[in-house]
PDB file of C-alpha atoms in Angstrom:
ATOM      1  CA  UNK A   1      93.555 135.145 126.049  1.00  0.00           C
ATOM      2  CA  UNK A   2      91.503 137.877 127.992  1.00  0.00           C
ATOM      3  CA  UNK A   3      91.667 137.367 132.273  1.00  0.00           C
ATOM      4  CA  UNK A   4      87.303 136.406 131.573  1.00  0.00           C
ATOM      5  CA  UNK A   5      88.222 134.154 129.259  1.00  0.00           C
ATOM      6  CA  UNK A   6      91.194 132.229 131.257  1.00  0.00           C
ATOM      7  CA  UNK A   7      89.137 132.392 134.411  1.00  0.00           C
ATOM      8  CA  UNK A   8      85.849 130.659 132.720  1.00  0.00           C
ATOM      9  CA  UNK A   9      87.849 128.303 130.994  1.00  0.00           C
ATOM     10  CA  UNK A  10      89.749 127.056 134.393  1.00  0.00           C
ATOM     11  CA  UNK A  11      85.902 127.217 136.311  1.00  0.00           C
ATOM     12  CA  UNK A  12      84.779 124.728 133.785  1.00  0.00           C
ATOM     13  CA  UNK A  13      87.467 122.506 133.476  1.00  0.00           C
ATOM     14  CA  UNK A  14      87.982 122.435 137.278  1.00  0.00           C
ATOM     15  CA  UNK A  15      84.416 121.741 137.572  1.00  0.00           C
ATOM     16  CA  UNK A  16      84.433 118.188 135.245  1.00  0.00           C
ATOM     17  CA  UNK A  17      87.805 117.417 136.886  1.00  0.00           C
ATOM     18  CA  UNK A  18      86.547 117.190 140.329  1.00  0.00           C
ATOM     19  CA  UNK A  19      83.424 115.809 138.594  1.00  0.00           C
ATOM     20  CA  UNK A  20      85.554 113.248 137.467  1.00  0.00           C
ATOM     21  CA  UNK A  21      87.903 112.535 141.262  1.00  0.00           C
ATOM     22  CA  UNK A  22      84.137 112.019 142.816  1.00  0.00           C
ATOM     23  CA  UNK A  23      83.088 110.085 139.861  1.00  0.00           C
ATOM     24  CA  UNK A  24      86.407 107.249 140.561  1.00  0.00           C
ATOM     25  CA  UNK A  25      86.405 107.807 144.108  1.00  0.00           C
ATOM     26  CA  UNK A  26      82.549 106.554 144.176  1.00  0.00           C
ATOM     27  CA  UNK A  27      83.760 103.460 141.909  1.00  0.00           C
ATOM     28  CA  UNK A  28      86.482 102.557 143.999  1.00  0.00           C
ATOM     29  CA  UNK A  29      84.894 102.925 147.081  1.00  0.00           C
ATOM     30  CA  UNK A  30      81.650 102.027 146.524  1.00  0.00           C
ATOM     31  CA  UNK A  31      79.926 105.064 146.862  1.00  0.00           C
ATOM     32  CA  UNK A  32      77.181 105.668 144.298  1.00  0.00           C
ATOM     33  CA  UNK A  33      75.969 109.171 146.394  1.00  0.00           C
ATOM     34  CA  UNK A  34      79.162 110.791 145.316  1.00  0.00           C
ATOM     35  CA  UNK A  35      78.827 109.630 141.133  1.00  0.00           C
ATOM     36  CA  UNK A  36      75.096 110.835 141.746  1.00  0.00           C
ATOM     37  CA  UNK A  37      76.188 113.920 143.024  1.00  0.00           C
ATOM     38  CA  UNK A  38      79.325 114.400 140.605  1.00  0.00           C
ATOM     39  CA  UNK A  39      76.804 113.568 137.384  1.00  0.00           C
ATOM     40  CA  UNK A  40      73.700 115.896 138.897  1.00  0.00           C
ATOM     41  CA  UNK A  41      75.560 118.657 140.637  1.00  0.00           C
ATOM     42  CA  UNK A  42      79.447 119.164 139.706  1.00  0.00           C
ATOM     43  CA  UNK A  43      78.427 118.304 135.835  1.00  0.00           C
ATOM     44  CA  UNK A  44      75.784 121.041 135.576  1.00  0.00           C
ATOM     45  CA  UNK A  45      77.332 123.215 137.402  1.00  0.00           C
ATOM     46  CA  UNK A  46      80.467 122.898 134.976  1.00  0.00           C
ATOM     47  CA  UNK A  47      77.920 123.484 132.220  1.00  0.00           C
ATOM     48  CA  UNK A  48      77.056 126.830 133.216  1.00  0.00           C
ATOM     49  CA  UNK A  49      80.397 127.909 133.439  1.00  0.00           C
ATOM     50  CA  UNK A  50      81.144 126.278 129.913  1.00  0.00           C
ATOM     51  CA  UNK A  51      78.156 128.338 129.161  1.00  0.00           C
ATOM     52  CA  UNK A  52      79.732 131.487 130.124  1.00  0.00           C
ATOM     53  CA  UNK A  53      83.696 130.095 128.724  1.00  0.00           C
ATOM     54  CA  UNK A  54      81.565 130.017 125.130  1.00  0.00           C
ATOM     55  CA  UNK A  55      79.968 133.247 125.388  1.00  0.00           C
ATOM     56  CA  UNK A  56      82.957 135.458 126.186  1.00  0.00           C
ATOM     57  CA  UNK A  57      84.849 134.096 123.725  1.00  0.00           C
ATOM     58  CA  UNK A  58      82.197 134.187 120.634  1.00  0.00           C
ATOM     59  CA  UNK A  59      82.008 138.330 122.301  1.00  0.00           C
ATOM     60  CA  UNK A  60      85.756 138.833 122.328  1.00  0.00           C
ATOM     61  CA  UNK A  61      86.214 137.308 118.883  1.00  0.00           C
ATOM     62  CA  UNK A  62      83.275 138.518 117.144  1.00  0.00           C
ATOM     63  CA  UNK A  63      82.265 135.183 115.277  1.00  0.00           C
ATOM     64  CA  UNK A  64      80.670 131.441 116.805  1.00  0.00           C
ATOM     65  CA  UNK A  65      83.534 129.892 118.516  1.00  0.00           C
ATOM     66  CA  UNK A  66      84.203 127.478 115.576  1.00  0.00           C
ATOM     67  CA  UNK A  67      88.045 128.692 114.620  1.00  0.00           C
ATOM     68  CA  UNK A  68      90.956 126.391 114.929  1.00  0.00           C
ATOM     69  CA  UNK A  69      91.640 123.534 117.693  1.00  0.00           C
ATOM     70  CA  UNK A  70      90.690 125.566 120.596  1.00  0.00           C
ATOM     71  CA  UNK A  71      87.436 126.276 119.854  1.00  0.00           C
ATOM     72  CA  UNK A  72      86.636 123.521 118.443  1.00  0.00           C
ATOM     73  CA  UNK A  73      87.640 121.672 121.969  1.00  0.00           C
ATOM     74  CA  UNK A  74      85.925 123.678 123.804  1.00  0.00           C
ATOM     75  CA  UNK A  75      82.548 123.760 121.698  1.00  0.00           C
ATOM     76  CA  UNK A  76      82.809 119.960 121.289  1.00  0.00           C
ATOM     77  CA  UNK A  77      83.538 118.991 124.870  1.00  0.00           C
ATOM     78  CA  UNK A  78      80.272 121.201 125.747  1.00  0.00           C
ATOM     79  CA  UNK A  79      78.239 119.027 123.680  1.00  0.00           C
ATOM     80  CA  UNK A  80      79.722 116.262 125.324  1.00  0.00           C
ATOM     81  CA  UNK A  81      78.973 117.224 128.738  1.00  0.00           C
ATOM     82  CA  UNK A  82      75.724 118.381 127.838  1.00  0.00           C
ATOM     83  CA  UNK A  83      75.499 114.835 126.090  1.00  0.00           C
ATOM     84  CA  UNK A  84      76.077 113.040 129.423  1.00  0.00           C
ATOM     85  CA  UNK A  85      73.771 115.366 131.762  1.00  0.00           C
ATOM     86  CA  UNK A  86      70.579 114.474 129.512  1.00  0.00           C
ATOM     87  CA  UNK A  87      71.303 110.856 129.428  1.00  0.00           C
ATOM     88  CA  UNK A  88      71.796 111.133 133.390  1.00  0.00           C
ATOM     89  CA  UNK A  89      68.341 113.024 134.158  1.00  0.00           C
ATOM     90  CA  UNK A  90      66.412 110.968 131.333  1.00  0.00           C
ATOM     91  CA  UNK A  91      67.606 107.594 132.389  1.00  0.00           C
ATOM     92  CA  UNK A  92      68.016 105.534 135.718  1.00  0.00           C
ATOM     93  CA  UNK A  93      71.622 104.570 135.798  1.00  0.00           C
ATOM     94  CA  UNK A  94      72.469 106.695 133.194  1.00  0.00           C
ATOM     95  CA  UNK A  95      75.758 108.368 135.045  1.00  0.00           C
ATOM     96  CA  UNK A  96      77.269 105.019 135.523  1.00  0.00           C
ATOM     97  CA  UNK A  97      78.866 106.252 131.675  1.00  0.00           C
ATOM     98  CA  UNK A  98      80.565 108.960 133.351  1.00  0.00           C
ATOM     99  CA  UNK A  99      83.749 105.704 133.704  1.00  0.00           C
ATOM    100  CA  UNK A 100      83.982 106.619 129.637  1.00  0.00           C
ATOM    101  CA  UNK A 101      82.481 110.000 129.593  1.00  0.00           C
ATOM    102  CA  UNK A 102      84.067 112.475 132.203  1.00  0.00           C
ATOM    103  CA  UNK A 103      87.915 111.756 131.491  1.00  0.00           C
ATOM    104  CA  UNK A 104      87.218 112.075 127.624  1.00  0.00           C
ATOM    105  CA  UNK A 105      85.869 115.129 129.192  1.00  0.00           C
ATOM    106  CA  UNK A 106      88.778 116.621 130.906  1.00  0.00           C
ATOM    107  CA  UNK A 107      91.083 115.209 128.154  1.00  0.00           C
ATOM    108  CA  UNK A 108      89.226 116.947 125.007  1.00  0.00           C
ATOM    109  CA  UNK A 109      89.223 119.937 127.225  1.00  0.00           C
ATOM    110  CA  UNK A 110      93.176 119.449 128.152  1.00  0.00           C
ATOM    111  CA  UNK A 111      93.692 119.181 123.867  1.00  0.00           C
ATOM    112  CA  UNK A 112      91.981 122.476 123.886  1.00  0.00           C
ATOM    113  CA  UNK A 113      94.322 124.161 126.085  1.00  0.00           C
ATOM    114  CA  UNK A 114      97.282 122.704 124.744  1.00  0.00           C
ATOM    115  CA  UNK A 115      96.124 123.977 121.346  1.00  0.00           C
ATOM    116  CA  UNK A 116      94.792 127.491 122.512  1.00  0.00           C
ATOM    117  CA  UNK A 117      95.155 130.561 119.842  1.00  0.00           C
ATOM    118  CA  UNK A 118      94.979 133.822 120.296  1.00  0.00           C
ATOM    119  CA  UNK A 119      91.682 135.453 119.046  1.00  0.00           C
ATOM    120  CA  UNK A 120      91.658 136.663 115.938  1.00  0.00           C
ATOM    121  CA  UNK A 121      89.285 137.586 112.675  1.00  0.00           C
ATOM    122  CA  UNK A 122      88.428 134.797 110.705  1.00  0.00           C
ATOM    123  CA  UNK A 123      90.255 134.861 107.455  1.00  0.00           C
ATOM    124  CA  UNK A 124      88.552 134.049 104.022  1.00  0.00           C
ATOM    125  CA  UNK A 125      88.928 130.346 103.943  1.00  0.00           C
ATOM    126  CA  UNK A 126      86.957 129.878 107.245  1.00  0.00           C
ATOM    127  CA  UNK A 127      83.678 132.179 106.018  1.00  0.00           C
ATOM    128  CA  UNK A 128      81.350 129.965 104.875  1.00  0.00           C
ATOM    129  CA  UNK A 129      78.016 128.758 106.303  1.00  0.00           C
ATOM    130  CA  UNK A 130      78.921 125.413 105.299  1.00  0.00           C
ATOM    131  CA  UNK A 131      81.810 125.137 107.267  1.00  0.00           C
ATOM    132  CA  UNK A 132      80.073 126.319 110.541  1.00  0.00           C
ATOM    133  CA  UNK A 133      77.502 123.598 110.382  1.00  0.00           C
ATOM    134  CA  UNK A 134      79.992 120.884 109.271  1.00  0.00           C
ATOM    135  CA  UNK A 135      81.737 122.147 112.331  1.00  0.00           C
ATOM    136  CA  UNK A 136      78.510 121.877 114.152  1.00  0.00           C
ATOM    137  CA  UNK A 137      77.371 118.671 112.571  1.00  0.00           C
ATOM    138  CA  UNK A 138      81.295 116.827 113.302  1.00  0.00           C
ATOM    139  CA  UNK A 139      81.494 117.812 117.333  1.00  0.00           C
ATOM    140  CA  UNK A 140      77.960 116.500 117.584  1.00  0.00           C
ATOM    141  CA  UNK A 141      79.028 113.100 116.013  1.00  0.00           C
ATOM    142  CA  UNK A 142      81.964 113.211 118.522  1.00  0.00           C
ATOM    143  CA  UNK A 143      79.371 113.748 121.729  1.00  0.00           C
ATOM    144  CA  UNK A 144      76.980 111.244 120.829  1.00  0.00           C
ATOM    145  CA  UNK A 145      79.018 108.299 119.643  1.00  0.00           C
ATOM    146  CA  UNK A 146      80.991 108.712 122.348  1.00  0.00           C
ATOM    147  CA  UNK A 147      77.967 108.859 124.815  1.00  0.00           C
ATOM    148  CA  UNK A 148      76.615 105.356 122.755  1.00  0.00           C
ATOM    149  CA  UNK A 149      80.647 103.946 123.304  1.00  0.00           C
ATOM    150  CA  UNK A 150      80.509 104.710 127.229  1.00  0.00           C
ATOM    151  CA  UNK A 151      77.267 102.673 127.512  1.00  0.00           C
ATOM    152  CA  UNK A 152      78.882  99.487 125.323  1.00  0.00           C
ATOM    153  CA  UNK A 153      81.445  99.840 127.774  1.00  0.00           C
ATOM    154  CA  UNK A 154      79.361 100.199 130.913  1.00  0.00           C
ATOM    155  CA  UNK A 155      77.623  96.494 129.391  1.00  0.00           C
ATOM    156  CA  UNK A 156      80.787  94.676 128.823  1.00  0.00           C
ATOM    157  CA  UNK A 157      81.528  95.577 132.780  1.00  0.00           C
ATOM    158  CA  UNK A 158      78.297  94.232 133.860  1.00  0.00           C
ATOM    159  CA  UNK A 159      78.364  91.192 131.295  1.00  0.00           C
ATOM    160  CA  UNK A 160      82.164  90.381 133.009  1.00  0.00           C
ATOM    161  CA  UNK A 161      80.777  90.864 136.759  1.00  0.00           C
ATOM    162  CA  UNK A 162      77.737  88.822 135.795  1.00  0.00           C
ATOM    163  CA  UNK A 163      80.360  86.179 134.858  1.00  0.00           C
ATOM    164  CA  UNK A 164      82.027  86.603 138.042  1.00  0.00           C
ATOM    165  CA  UNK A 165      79.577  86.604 140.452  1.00  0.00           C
ATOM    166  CA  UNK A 166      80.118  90.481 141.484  1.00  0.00           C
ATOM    167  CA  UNK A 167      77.349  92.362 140.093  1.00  0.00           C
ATOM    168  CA  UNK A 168      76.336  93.698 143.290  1.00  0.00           C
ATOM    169  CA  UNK A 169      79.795  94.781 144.212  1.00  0.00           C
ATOM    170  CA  UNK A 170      80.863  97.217 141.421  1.00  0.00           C
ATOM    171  CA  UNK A 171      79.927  99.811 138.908  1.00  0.00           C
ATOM    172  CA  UNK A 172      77.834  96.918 136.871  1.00  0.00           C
ATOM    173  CA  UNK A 173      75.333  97.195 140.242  1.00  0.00           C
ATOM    174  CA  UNK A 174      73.966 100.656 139.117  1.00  0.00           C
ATOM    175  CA  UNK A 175      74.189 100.636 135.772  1.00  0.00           C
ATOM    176  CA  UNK A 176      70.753  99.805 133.612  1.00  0.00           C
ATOM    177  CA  UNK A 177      69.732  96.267 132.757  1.00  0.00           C
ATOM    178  CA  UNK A 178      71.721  95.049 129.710  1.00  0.00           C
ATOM    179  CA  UNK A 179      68.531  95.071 127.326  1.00  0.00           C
ATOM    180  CA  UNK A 180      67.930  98.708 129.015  1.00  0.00           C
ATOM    181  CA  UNK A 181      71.075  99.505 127.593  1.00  0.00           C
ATOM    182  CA  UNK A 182      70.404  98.361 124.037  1.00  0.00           C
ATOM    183  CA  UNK A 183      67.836 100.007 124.165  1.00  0.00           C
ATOM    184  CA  UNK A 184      69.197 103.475 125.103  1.00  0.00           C
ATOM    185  CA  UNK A 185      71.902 102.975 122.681  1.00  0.00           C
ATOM    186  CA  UNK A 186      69.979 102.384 119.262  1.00  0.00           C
ATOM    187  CA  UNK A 187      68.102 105.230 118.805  1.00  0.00           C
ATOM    188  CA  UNK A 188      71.556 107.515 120.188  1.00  0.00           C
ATOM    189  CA  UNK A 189      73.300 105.538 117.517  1.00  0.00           C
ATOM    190  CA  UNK A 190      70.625 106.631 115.127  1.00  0.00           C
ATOM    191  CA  UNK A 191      70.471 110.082 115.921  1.00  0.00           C
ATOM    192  CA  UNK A 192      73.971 110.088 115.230  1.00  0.00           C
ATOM    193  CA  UNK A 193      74.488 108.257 112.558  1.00  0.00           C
ATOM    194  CA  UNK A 194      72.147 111.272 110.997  1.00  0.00           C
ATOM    195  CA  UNK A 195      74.937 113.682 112.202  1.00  0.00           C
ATOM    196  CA  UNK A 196      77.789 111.893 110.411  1.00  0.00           C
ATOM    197  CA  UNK A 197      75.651 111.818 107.375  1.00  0.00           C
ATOM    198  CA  UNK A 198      75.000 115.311 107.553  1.00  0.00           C
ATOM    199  CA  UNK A 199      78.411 115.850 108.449  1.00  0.00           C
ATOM    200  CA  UNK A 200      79.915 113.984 105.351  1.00  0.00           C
ATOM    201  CA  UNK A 201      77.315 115.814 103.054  1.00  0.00           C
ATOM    202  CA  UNK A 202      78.230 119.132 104.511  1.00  0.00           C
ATOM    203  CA  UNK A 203      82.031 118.441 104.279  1.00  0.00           C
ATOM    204  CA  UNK A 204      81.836 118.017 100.887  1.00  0.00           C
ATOM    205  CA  UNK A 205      79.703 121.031  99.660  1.00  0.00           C
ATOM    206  CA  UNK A 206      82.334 123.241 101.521  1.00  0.00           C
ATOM    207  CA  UNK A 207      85.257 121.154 100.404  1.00  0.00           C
ATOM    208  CA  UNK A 208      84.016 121.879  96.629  1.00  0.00           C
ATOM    209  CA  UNK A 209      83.783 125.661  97.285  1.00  0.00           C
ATOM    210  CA  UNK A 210      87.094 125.653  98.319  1.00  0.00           C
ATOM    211  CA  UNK A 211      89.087 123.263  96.519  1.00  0.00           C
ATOM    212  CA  UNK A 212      86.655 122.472  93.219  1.00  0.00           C
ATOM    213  CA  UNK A 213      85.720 118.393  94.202  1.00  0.00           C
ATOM    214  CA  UNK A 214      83.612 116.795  96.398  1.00  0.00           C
ATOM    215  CA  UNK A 215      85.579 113.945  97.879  1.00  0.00           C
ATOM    216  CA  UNK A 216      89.740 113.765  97.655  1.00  0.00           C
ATOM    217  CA  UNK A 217      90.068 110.718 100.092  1.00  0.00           C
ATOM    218  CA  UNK A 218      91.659 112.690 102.792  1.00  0.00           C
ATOM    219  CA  UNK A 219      92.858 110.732 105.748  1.00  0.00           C
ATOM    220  CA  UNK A 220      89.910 112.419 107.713  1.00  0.00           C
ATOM    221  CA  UNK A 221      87.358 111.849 104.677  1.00  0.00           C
ATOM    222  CA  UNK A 222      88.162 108.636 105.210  1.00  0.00           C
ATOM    223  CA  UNK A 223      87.751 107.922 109.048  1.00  0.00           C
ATOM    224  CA  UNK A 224      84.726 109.811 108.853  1.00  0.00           C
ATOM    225  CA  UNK A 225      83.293 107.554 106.271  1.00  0.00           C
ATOM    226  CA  UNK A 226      84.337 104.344 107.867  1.00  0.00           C
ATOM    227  CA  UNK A 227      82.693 105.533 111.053  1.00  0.00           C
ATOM    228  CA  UNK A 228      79.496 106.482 109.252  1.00  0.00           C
ATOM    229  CA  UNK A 229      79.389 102.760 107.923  1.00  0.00           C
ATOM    230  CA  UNK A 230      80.425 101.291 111.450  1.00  0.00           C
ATOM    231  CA  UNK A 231      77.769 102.586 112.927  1.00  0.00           C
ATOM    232  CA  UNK A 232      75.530 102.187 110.038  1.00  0.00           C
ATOM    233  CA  UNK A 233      76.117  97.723 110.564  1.00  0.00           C
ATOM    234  CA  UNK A 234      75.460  98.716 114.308  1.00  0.00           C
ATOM    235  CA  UNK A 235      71.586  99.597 113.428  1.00  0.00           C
ATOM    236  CA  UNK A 236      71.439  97.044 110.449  1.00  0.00           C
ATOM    237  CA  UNK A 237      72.868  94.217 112.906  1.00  0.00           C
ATOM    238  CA  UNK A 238      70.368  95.666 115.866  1.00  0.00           C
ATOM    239  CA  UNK A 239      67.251  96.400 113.834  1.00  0.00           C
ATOM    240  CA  UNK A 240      67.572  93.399 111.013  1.00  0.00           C
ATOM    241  CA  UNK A 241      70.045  90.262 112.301  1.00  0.00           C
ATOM    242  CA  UNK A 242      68.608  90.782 115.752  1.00  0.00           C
ATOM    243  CA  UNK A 243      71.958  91.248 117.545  1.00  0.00           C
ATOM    244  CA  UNK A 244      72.135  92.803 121.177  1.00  0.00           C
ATOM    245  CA  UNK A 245      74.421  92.602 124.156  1.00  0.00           C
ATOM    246  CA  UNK A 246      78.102  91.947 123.704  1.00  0.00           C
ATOM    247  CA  UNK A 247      78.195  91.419 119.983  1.00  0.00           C
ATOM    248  CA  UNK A 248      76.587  95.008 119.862  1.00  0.00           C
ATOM    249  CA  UNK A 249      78.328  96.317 122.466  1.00  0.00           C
ATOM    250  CA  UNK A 250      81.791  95.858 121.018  1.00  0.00           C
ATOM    251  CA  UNK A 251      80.611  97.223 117.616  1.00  0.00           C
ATOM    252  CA  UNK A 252      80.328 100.459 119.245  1.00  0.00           C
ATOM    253  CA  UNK A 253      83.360 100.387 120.587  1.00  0.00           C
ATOM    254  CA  UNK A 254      85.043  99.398 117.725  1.00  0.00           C
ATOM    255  CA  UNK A 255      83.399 102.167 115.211  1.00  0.00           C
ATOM    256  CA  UNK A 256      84.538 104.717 117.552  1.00  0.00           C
ATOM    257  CA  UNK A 257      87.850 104.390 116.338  1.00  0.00           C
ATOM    258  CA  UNK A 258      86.765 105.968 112.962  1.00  0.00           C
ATOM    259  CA  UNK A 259      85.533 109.277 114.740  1.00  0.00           C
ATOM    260  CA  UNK A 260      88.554 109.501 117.600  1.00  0.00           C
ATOM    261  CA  UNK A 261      91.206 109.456 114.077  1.00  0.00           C
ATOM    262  CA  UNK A 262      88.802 111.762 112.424  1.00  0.00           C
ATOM    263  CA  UNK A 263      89.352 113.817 115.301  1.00  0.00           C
ATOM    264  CA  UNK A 264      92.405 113.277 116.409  1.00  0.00           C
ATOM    265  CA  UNK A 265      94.168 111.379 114.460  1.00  0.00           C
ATOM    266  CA  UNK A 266      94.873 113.750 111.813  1.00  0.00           C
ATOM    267  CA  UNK A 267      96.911 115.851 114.395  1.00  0.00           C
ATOM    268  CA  UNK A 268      99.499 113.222 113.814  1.00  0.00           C
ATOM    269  CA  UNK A 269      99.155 113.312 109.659  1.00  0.00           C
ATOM    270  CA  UNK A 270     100.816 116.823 108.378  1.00  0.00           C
ATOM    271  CA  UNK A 271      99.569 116.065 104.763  1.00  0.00           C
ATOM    272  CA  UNK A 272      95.822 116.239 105.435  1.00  0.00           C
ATOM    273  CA  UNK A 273      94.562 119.253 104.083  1.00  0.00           C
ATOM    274  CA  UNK A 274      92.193 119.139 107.249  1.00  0.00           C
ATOM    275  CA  UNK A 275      94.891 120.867 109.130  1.00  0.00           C
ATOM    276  CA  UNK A 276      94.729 123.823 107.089  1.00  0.00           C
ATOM    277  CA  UNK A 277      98.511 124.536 106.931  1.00  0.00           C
ATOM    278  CA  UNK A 278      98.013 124.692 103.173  1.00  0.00           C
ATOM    279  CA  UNK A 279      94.829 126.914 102.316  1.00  0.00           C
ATOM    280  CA  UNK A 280      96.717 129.892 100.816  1.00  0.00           C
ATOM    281  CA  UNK A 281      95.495 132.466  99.018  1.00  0.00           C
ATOM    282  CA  UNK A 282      95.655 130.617  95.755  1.00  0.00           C
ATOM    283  CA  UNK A 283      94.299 127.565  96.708  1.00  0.00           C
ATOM    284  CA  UNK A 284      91.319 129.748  97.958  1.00  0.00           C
ATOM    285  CA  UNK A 285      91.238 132.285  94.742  1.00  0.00           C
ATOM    286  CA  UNK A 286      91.089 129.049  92.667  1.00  0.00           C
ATOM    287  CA  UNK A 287      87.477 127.846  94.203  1.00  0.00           C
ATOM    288  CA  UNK A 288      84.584 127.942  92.311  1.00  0.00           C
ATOM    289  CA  UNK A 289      81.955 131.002  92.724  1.00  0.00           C
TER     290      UNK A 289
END
């Protein structure tokens, strides 16, 4: 990796991590001036720098950043951070998520380092337009759930502080209302739930290109379905059996399992085809045209 790229890559990450020391440091110590100013200052300015981290490596390798585990970190934590500055400008209370959001952050980012390749030209398998907006499509499934898991969380703090009498001595004290929440939540959990359809549908046109079917009930095929349908109760239980609060709340936590093993889950599974370890030059040859 080129001396731009390393340096860009360090300037974001050490951006979100100090985003997220200020972030605890404010929760522990009761400081909500320093998660204000680690969710409207340190957070954007770790954007622009992910910004520039993007664009010099898209110039160095010639192609969108979509290729193999690094880029796909680094492209999906961007969405996540940008993910988590909206909801902070667009809603009061909104960085109180940044408990969830900011060390998923630093970890997805961490994965990406970890799991950083050498750039390279992208090899016959990986040209296809459908695979760049399945890409696209998956890492924006990732950001938003996520973003919709952080605020479940942030109302099962303030539900147990209610319960305790502490509300106005923790996190639970700055957050939105509960109903606020709920709120927020369905239409993120609608916008993506339209991702990991679109995600699914794109999977599968690319998957039949390459490999002649649709659907082969890959481990990730599977998560990825299972997620879709979580979240797909979470707007039939909010918009039809009238269910908000904790109930909710702990639906979106629970569906976020399917996306995390979609993601990274099948790191630990060396017979999902999702890994790529076995798209040879037959395998690809034998596609349909």
């Amino acid at each position: 990796m080129s001396l731009a790229q390393t340096l860009s890559f360090w300037a974001t990450t050490g951006a979100y991590l100090l985003a997220t020391v200020m972030f605890f440091y404010g929760v522990a110590w009761r400081k909500r001036h320093l998660m204000r100013r680690a969710s409207r200052i340190i957070v954007p300015a770790g954007l622009v720098a992910h910004v520039v981290a993007l664009g010099i490596r898209w110039t160095e390798s010639g192609h969108f950043p979509y290729i193999g585990n690094y880029e796909g970190a680094l492209f999906g934590a961007f969405l996540l951070a940008l993910a988590f500055a909206v909801l902070v400008y667009v809603w009061e209370g909104g960085e109180s998520t940044g408990l969830v959001v900011l060390p998923v952050l630093v970890v997805t980012l961490g994965y990406g380092l970890v799991q950083m390749e050498a750039v390279g030209p992208v090899t016959p398998v990986y040209q296809s337009p459908w695979l760049l907006v399945h890409f696209v499509f998956s890492w924006t499934t990732y950001a938003v759930y996520t973003v919709v898991a952080a605020l479940a969380g942030v109302l099962l703090l303030r539900l147990r502080a209610d319960r305790r009498g502490k509300t106005d001595r923790s996190i639970a004290a700055w957050a939105p209302p509960n109903e606020r929440i709920d709120e927020i939540s369905t239409p993120l959990v609608g916008f993506g739930f339209l991702m990991n359809a679109l995600l699914l549908v794109t999977g599968s046109i690319w998957a039949y290109r390459l490999w002649g079917q649709y659907w082969g009930w890959d481990p990730v095929e599977i998560w990825s379905l299972l997620t879709w349908l979580g979240y797909g109760f979470y707007l039939h239980a909010r918009l039809t059996l009238g269910w908000s609060g904790k109930k909710l709340a702990w639906v979106a936590i629970i569906s976020l399992l399917g996306i995390s093993m979609a993601t990274w889950g099948v790191q630990f599974l060396p017979t999902s085809y999702h890994l790529f370890q076995d798209l040879g030059a037959t395998m690809f040859q034998s596609r349909p045209q």
